[in-house]
Coordinates of C-alpha atoms in Angstrom, one line a residue:
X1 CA -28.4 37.5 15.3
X2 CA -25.2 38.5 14.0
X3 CA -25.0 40.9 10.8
X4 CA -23.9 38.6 7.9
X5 CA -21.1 40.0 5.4
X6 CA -20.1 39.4 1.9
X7 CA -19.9 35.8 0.4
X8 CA -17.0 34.5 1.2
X9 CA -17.5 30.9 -0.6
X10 CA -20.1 30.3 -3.5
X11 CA -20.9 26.8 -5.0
X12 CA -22.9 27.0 -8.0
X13 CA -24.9 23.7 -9.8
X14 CA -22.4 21.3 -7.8
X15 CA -22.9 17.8 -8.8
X16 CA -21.0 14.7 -7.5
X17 CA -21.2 10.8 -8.4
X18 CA -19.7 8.2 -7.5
X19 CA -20.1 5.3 -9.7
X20 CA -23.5 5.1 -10.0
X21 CA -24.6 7.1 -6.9
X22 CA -25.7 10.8 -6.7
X23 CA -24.1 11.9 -3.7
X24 CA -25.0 15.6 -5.3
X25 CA -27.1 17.0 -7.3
X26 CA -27.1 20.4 -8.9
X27 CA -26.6 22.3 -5.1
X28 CA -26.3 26.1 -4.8
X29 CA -25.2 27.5 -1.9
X30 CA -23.6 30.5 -1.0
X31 CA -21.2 31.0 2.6
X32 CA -21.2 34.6 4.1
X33 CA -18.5 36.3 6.4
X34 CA -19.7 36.4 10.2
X35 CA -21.8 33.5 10.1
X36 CA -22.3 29.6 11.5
X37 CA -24.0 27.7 9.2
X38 CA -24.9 24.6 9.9
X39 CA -25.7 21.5 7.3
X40 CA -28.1 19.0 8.4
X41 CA -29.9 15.8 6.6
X42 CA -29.9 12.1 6.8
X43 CA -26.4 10.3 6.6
X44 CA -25.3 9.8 2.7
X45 CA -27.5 13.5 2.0
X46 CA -24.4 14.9 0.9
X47 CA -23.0 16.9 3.9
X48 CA -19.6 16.3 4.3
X49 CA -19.5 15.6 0.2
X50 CA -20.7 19.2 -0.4
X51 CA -17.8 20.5 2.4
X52 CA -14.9 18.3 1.4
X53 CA -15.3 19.7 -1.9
X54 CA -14.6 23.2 -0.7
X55 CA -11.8 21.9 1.2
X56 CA -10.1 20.3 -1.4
X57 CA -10.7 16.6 0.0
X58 CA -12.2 15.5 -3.1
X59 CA -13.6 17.0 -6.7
X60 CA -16.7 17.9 -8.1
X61 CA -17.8 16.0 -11.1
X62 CA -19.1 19.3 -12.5
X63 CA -20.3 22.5 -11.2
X64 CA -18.0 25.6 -10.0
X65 CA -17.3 27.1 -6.9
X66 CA -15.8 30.8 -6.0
X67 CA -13.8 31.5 -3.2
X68 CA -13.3 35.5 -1.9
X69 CA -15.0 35.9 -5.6
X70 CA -12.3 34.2 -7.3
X71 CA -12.8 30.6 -9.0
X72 CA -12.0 28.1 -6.9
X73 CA -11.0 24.9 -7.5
X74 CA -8.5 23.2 -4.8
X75 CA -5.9 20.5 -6.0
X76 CA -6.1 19.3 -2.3
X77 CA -6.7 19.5 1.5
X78 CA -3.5 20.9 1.5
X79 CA -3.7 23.8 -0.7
X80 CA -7.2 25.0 0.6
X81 CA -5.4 25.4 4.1
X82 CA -3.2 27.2 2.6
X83 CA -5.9 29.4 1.1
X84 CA -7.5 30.1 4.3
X85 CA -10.2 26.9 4.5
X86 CA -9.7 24.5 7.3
X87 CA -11.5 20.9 8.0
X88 CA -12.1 19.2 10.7
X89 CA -13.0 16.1 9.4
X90 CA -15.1 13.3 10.3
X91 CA -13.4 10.2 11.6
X92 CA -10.3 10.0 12.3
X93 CA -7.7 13.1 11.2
X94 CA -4.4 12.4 12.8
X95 CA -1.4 9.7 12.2
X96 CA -1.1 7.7 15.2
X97 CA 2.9 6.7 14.8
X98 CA 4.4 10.5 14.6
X99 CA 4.4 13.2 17.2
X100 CA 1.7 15.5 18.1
X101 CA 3.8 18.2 17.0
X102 CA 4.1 16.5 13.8
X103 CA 0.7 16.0 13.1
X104 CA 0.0 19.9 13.3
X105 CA 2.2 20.9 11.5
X106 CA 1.5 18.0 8.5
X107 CA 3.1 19.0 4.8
X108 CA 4.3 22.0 6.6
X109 CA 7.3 21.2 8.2
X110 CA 9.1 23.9 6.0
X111 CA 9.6 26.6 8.7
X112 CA 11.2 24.4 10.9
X113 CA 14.0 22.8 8.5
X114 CA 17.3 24.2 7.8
X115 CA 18.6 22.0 4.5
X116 CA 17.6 18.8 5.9
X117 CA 17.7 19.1 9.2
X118 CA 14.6 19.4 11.3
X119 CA 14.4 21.7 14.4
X120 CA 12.1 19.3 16.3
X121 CA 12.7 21.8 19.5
X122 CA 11.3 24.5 17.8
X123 CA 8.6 22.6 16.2
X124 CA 7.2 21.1 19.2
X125 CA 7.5 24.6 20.8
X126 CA 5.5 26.3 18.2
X127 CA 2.8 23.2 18.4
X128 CA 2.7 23.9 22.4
X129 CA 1.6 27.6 20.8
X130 CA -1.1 26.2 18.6
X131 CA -2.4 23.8 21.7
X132 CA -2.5 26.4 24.1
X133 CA -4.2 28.7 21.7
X134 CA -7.4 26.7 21.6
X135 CA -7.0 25.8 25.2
X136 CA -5.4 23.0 25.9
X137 CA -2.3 22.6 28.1
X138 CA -2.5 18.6 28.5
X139 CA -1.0 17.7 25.5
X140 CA 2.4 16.5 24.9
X141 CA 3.7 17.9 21.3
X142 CA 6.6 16.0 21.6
X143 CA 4.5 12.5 22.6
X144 CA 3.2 10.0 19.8
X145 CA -0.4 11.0 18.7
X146 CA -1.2 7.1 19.8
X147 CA -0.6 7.8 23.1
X148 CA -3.9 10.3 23.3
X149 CA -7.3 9.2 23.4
X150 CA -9.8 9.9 20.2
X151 CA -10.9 13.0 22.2
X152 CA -7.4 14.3 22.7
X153 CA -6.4 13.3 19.3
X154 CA -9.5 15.4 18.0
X155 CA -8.2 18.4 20.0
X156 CA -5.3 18.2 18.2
X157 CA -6.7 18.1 14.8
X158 CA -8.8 21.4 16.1
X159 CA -5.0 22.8 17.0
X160 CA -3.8 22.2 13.2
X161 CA -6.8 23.6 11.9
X162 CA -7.3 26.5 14.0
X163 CA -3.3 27.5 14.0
X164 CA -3.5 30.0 10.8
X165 CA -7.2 31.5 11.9
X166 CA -8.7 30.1 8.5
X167 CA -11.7 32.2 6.7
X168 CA -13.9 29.3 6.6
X169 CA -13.9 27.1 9.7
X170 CA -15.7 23.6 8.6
X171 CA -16.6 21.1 11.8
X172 CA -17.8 18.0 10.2
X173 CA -19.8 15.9 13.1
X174 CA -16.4 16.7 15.1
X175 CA -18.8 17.2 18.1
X176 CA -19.5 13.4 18.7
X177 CA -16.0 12.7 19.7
X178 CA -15.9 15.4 22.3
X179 CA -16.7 15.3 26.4
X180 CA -18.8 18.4 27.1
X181 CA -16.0 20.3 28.0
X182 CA -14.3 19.9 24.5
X183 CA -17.6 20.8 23.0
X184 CA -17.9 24.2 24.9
X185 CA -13.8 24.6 23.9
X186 CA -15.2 24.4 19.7
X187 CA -18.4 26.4 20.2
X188 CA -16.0 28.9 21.5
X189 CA -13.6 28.8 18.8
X190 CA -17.0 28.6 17.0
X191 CA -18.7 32.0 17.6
X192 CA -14.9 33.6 18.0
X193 CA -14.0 32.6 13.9
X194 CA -17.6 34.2 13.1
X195 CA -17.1 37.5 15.4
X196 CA -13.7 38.1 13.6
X197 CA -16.3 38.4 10.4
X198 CA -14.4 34.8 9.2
X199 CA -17.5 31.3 8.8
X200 CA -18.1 28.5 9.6
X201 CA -19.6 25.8 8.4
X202 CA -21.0 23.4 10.8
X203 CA -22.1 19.5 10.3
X204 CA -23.8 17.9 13.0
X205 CA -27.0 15.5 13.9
X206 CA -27.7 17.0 17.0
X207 CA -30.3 19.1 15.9
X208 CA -30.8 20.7 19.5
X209 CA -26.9 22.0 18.7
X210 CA -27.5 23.5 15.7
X211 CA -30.1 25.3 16.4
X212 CA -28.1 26.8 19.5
X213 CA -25.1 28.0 17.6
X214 CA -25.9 28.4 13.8
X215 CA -27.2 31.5 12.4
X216 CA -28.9 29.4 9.3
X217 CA -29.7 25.6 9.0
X218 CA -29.0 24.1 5.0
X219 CA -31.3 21.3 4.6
X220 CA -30.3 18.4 2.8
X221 CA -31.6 15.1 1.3
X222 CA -30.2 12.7 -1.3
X223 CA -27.9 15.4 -2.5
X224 CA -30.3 18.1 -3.1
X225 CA -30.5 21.2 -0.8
X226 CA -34.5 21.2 0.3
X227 CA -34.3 24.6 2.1
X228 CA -32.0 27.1 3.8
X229 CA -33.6 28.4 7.4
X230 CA -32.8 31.1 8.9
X231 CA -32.4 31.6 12.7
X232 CA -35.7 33.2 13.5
X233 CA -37.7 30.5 11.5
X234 CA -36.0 27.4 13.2
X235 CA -38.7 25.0 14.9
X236 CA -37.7 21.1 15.3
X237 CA -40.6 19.5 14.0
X238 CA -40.1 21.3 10.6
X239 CA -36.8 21.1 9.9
X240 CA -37.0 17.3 10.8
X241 CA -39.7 17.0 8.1
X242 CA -37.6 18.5 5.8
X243 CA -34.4 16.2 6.5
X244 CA -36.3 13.1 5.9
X245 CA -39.5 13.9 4.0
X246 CA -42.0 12.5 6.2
X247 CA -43.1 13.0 9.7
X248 CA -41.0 12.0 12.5
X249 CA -42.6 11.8 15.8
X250 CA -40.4 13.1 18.8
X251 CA -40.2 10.2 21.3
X252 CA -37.8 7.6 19.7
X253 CA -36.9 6.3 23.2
X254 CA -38.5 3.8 25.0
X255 CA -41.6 4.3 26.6
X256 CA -42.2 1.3 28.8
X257 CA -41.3 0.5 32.0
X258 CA -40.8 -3.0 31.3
X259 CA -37.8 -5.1 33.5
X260 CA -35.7 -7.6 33.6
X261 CA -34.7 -11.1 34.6
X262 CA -33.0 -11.9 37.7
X263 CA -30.8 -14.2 36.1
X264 CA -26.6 -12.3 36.1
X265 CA -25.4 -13.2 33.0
X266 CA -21.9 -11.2 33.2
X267 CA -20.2 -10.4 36.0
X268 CA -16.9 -7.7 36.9
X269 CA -15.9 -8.7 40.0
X270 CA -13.6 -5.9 41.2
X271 CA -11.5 -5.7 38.5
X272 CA -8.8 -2.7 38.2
X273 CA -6.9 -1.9 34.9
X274 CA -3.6 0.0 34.5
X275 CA -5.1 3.4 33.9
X276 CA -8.6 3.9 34.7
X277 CA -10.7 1.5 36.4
X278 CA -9.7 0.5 40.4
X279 CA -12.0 -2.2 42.1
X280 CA -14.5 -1.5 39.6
X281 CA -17.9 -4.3 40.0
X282 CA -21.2 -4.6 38.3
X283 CA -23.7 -7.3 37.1
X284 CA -25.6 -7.3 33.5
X285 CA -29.1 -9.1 33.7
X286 CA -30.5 -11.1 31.0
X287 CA -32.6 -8.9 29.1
X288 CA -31.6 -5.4 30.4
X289 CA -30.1 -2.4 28.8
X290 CA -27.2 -1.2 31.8
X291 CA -26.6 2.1 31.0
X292 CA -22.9 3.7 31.5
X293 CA -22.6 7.4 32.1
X294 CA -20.1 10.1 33.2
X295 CA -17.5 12.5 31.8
X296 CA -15.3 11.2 28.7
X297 CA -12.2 10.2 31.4
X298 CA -14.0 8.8 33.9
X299 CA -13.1 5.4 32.8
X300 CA -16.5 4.1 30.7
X301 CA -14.5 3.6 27.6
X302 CA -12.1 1.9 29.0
X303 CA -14.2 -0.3 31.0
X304 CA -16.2 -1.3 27.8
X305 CA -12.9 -2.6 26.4
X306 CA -12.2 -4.4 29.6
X307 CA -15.2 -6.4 29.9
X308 CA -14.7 -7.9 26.0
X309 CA -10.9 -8.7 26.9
X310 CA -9.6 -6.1 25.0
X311 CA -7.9 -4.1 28.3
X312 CA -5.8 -5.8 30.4
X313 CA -7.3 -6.6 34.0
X314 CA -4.2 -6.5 36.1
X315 CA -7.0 -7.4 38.8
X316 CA -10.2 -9.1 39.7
X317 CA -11.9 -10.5 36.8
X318 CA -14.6 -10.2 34.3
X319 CA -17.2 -13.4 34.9
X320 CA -19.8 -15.3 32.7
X321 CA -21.8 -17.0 35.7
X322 CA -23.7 -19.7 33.5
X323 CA -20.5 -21.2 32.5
X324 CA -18.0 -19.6 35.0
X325 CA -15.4 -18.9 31.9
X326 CA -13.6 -15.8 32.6
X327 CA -13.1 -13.6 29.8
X328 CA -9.0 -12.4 29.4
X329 CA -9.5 -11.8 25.8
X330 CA -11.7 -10.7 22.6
X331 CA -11.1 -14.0 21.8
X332 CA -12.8 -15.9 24.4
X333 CA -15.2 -13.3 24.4
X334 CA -16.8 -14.0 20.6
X335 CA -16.7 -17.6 21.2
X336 CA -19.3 -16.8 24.2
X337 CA -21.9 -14.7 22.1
X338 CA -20.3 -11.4 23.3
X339 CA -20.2 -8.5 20.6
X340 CA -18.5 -5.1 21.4
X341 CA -19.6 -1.8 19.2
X342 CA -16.3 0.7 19.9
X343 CA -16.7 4.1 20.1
X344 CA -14.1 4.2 17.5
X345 CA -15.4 2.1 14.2
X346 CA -13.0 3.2 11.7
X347 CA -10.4 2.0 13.6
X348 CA -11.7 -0.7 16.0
X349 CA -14.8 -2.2 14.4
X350 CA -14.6 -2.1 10.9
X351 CA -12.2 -3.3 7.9
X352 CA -12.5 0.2 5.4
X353 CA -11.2 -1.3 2.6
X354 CA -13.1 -4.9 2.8
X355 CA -16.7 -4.6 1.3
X356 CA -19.6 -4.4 3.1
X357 CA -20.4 -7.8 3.2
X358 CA -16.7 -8.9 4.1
X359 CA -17.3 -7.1 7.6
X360 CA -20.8 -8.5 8.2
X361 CA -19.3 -12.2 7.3
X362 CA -16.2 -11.6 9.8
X363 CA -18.8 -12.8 12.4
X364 CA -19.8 -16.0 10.2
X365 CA -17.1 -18.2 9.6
X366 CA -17.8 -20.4 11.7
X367 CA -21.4 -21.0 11.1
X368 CA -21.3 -20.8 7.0
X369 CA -19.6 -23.6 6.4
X370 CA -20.3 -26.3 4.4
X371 CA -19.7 -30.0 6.5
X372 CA -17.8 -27.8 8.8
X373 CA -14.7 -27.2 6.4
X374 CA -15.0 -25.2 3.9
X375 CA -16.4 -21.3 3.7
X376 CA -19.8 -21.6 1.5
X377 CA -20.2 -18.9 -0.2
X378 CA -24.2 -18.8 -0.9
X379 CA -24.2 -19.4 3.0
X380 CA -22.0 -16.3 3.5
X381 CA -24.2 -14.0 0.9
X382 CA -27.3 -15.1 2.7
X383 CA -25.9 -14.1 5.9
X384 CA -24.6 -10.4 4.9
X385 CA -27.8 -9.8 2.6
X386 CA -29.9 -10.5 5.2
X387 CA -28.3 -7.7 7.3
X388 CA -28.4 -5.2 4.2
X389 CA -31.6 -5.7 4.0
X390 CA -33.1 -5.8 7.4
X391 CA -30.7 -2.6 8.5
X392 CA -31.6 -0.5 4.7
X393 CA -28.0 -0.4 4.2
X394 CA -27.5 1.9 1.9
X395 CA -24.9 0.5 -0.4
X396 CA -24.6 0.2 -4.2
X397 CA -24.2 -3.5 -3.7
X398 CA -22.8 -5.5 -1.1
X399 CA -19.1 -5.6 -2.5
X400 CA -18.6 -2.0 -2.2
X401 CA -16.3 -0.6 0.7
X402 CA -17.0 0.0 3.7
X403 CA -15.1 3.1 3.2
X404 CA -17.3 4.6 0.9
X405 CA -20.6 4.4 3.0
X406 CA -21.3 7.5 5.4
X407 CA -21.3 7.4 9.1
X408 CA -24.8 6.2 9.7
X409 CA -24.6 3.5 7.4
X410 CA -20.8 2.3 8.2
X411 CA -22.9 1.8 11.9
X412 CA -25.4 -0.1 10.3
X413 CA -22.4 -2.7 9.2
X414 CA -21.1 -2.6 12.6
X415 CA -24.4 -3.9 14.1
X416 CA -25.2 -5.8 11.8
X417 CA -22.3 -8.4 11.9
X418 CA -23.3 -8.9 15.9
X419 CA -26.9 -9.0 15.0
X420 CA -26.3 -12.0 12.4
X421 CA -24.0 -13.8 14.9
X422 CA -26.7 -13.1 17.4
X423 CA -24.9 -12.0 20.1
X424 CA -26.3 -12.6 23.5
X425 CA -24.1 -10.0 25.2
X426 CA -23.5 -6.7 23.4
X427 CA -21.2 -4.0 24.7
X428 CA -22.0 -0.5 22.8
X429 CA -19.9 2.5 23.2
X430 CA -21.4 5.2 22.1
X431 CA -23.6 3.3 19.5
X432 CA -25.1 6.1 17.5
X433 CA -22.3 8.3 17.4
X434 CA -22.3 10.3 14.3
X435 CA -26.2 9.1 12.6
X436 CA -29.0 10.8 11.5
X437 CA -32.2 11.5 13.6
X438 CA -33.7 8.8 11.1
X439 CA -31.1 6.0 11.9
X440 CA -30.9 6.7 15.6
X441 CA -34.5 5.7 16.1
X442 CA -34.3 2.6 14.1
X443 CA -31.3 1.9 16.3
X444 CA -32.8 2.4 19.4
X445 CA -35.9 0.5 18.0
X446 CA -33.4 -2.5 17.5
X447 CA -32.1 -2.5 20.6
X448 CA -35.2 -2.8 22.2
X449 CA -36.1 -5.5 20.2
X450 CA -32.8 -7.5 21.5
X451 CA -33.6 -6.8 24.9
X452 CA -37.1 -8.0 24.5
X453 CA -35.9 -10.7 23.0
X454 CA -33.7 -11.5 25.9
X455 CA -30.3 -10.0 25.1
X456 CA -28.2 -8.2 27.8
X457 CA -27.0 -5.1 26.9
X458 CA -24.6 -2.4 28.4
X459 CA -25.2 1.2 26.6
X460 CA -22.2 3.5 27.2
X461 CA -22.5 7.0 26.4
X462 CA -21.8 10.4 26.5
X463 CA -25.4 11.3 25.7
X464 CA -27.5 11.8 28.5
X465 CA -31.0 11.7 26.6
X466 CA -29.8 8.5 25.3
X467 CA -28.9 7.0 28.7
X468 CA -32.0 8.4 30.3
X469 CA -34.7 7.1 27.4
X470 CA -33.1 3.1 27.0
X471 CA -31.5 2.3 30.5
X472 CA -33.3 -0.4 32.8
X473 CA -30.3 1.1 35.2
X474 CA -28.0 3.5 34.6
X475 CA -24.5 3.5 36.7
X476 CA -22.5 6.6 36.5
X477 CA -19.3 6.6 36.9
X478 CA -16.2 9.0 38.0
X479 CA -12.7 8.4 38.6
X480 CA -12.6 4.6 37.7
X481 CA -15.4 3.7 40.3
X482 CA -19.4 3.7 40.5
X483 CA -20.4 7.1 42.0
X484 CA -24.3 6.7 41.4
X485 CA -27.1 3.9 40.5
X486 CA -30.2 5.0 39.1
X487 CA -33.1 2.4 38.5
X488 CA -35.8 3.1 35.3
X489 CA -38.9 2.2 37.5
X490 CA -37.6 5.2 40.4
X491 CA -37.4 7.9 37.3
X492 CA -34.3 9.2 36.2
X493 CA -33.8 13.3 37.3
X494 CA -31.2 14.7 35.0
X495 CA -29.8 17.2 37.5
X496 CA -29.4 13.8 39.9
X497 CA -27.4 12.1 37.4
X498 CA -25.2 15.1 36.6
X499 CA -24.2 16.1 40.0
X500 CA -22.9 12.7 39.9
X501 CA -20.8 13.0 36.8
X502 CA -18.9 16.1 38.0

C-alpha cells in the first residue's frame, strides 16, 4: 500500500439540494497526496455531486472545502483546472463540431493566438503532444471530434485533462466507455498521478475495479458518507451492504438453463456496412437473449445500429421473417415492435432537457390517443407513471428533466419507454453501462422477465460477466465478422471466449 501524504483537498459539512432533493448531506471527507480513492454507492448517492463540487462543475448549498489548505471555492470547471484539479466527467465531455485539437485545449486557446489570429498549426501540434503523452497516436488533432467514436472521444477528454499533470485526478465512471485496452491506458495514468505523490479520486460501479486500484473505498448512500475503508479491510459482501443498506446476494445473473423457440424472428442476411461489418449473418429466436461480444472496434456497436436501420447497409439486408419487411431505417423498425438501447443515451436515446415522462411518452403517441386523433393526456400520464413506478425511478416528479436524474436512473427512462411500447425485439448496447450493483440486478431481472415472456433480445457488451451470466448464445465477433459461437447449455469457458476476441 502506498504511504499517503498531506491533505491535499478537505470538504467539511458539505450539503447540496436541489429543489427539494438532498443530493448531500453534511459529508466530510478529506483527499490525501499519493493516494486513489475511490467513491462508491447507489446512482443518485451523491458521487459525482460530491466531486463536481471540487471541480468547480457546480456549488455547494453550504459547507466549505480547502484546497492545498487554502479555502477553496471554484467559480468553475475552468478555474479548478487551472488550479491543478482535473475531471473526467461522466457522459459526454467533448464538442462534436470543433477539432480534436480544439477540444483540448477548451477556454485555453490563449498560448496559441497572436492578436486575433490563431496558430491552428501549433495548436494541433501541441494537442499531438498531449495525445501521445497518455498514449495514443490514432487520433487526428486536426479532425472534427465527431468523426471519433465515444471511446476515442473519451481518450481525448483524458488528453485535456491529463495535459497540465493536475494534483487531483477525478475519473467519474469514465471506465464504462472504455475497451480493455483504454482501461489499462487510465489505470496507468491512474497509479502514475498517485506515484508522483498527486490523487485521485476514482468513481466507478465495478466494485471488482475499485478494489484493484484504490487505496480506500468512501461509501456513500443518499448523500451521506456511511464509511471510509481502507485497503486492507476491503471484502465485497461488506461494502455492498454498506452501499445499499441491506443484503445483496452475489448471483444477479441467470441461473437457469432454460431455451428458446425455434421460431427466427429477425434475420441479417450478410449485410456489410461502410466501416465495420463485411458479410456479417445471424438469426435472433423468439425468446432468446443473443449475446454480442468482442473488443470495442470489432464492429458490435456498429452492428447494433445496423440492425434498427440506423447504419447504412450498403449490402445484404436486415430481415423480419414473419412479415418479410426489411428494415432500412429506425423508422420502419419502431413501427415493427423493435426498440434499440444505445450505448450512448445522452446523445442517442434520450431528450435531456424533456421531462421524464416526455421520453417515456415518445414511444406512446400512437397508442394514447383519444378516437385515434388527438394526444390524451390522462392516457399519456398513465403510460409514463406506470414506468416510474414499476422501474423506482427516482425522480421528484415525473416533469423533472431527464437531465437532472443520475446515470442509473436516466437508464431506467431509457427502458422504460421500450418496456411500455412493449417491444418485441430489443437491441441493447451496453444496457447497464454506468448503474449501481442495485440497478444492474433489477435490470437483468427485467430482462429475463421479457425473454420469459417471449421477447427476443440481442445483449451487446463489453462486459464479459454480463455476456456469460444472460446469453442463450453468445457470438463473438472480430474484425466485422463472427469469429466464435458459444451455446448456454455447452457452458461458457471465459478463456474460450477471449482467445476469440483477440
Amino acid at each position: 500500500m502506498r504511504e499517503k501524504g498531506e491533505i491535499l483537498v478537505e470538504v467539511k459539512d458539505m450539503c447540496k439540494n436541489f429543489g427539494v432533493t438532498v443530493a448531500l448531506n453534511h459529508v466530510d471527507m478529506a483527499i490525501r497526496r499519493g493516494e486513489v480513492r475511490g467513491l462508491i454507492g447507489e446512482n443518485g448517492s451523491g458521487k459525482s455531486t460530491v466531486s463536481s463540487i471540487i471541480a468547480g462543475i457546480q456549488q455547494a448549498t453550504s459547507g466549505e472545502m480547502f484546497y492545498k489548505g487554502q479555502p477553496w471555492k471554484p467559480a468553475s470547471n475552468l478555474e479548478a483546472s487551472r488550479s491543478g484539479i482535473g475531471m473526467i466527467v461522466q457522459e459526454a465531455g467533448t464538442i462534436d463540431s470543433i477539432s480534436v485539437a480544439e477540444n483540448i485545449f477548451l477556454g485555453n486557446y490563449g498560448q496559441f493566438k497572436k492578436g486575433p489570429v490563431m496558430n491552428r498549426a501549433k495548436m494541433n501540434a501541441e494537442a499531438k503532444k498531449a495525445l501521445e503523452k497518455i498514449g495514443v497516436t490514432h487520433i487526428n488533432p486536426a479532425l472534427p471530434a465527431r468523426m471519433y467514436d465515444m471511446q476515442e472521444r473519451k481518450l481525448i477528454e483524458i488528453a485535456r485533462t491529463m495535459y497540465s499533470d493536475p494534483d487531483v485526478f477525478v475519473v467519474d465512471e469514465t471506465t464504462t466507455a472504455l475497451s480493455q485496452s483504454g482501461r489499462e491506458l487510465l489505470y496507468r495514468l491512474m497509479h502514475h498521478a498517485a506515484a508522483e505523490n498527486r490523487a485521485v479520486i476514482f468513481i466507478s460501479h465495478d466494485l471488482e475495479e475499485l478494489m484493484e486500484h484504490c487505496d480506500t473505498l468512501t461509501v456513500l448512500r443518499d448523500g451521506v458518507i456511511i464509511d471510509n475503508i481502507e485497503r486492507e479491510d476491503f471484502e465485497a459482501g461488506d461494502i455492498k451492504r454498506k452501499m445499499v443498506g441491506r443484503e445483496i446476494k452475489g448471483n444477479y445473473y441467470r441461473v437457469d438453463n432454460d431455451g428458446y423457440s425455434g421460431e427466427t424472428v429477425l434475420k441479417a442476411e450478410c449485410i456489410t456496412t461502410m466501416n465495420a461489418l463485411l458479410c456479417f449473418s445471424l438469426e435472433l429466436h423468439k425468446g432468446e437473449i443473443l449475446g454480442i461480444g468482442g473488443l470495442s472496434e470489432c464492429g458490435m456497436h456498429e452492428l447494433g445500429k445496423a440492425l434498427y436501420g440506423l447504419e447504412e447497409v450498403v449490402d445484404g439486408r436486415v430481415l423480419l421473417p414473419g412479415s418479410g419487411t426489411v428494415i432500412k431505417n429506425a423508422k420502419t423498425a419502431f413501427r415493427n415492435k423493435m426498440g434499440y438501447v444505445s450505448k450512448n443515451r445522452d446523445t442517442e436515446s434520450l431528450e435531456l432537457e424533456a421531462s421524464v415522462a416526455a421520453n417515456i411518452q415518445s414511444t406512446g403517441l400512437d397508442k394514447n390517443r383519444s378516437f385515434g386523433l388527438f394526444l390524451s393526456f390522462k392516457k399519456e400520464k398513465k403510460y409514463a407513471q406506470l414506468q416510474v413506478d414499476s422501474l423506482a425511478i427516482k425522480c421528484v416528479n415525473m416533469l423533472q428533466p431527464v437531465k437532472a436524474l443520475s446515470g442509473g436512473n436516466k437508464q431506467k427512462v431509457v427502458f422504460g419507454k421500450w418496456i411500455a411500447d412493449d417491444a418485441d425485439i430489443l437491441i441493447l448496447d451496453c444496457p447497464t453501462r454506468g448503474v449501481d450493483i442495485g440497478v444492474k440486478a433489477a435490470m437483468y431481472q427485467l430482462i429475463y422477465e421479457m425473454k420469459k415472456k417471449g421477447k427476443s433480445i440481442i445483449m451487446i457488451s463489453e462486459e464479459m460477466p454480463e455476456l456469460i451470466g444472460m446469453s442463450d448464445r453468445l457470438l463473438v465477433l472480430k474484425d466485422g465478422k463472427v469469429n466464435g459461437e458459444f451455446l448456454r447449455k455447452d457452458g461458457y469457458h471465459q478463456n474460450e471466449l477471449i482467445e476469440c476476441m483477440i
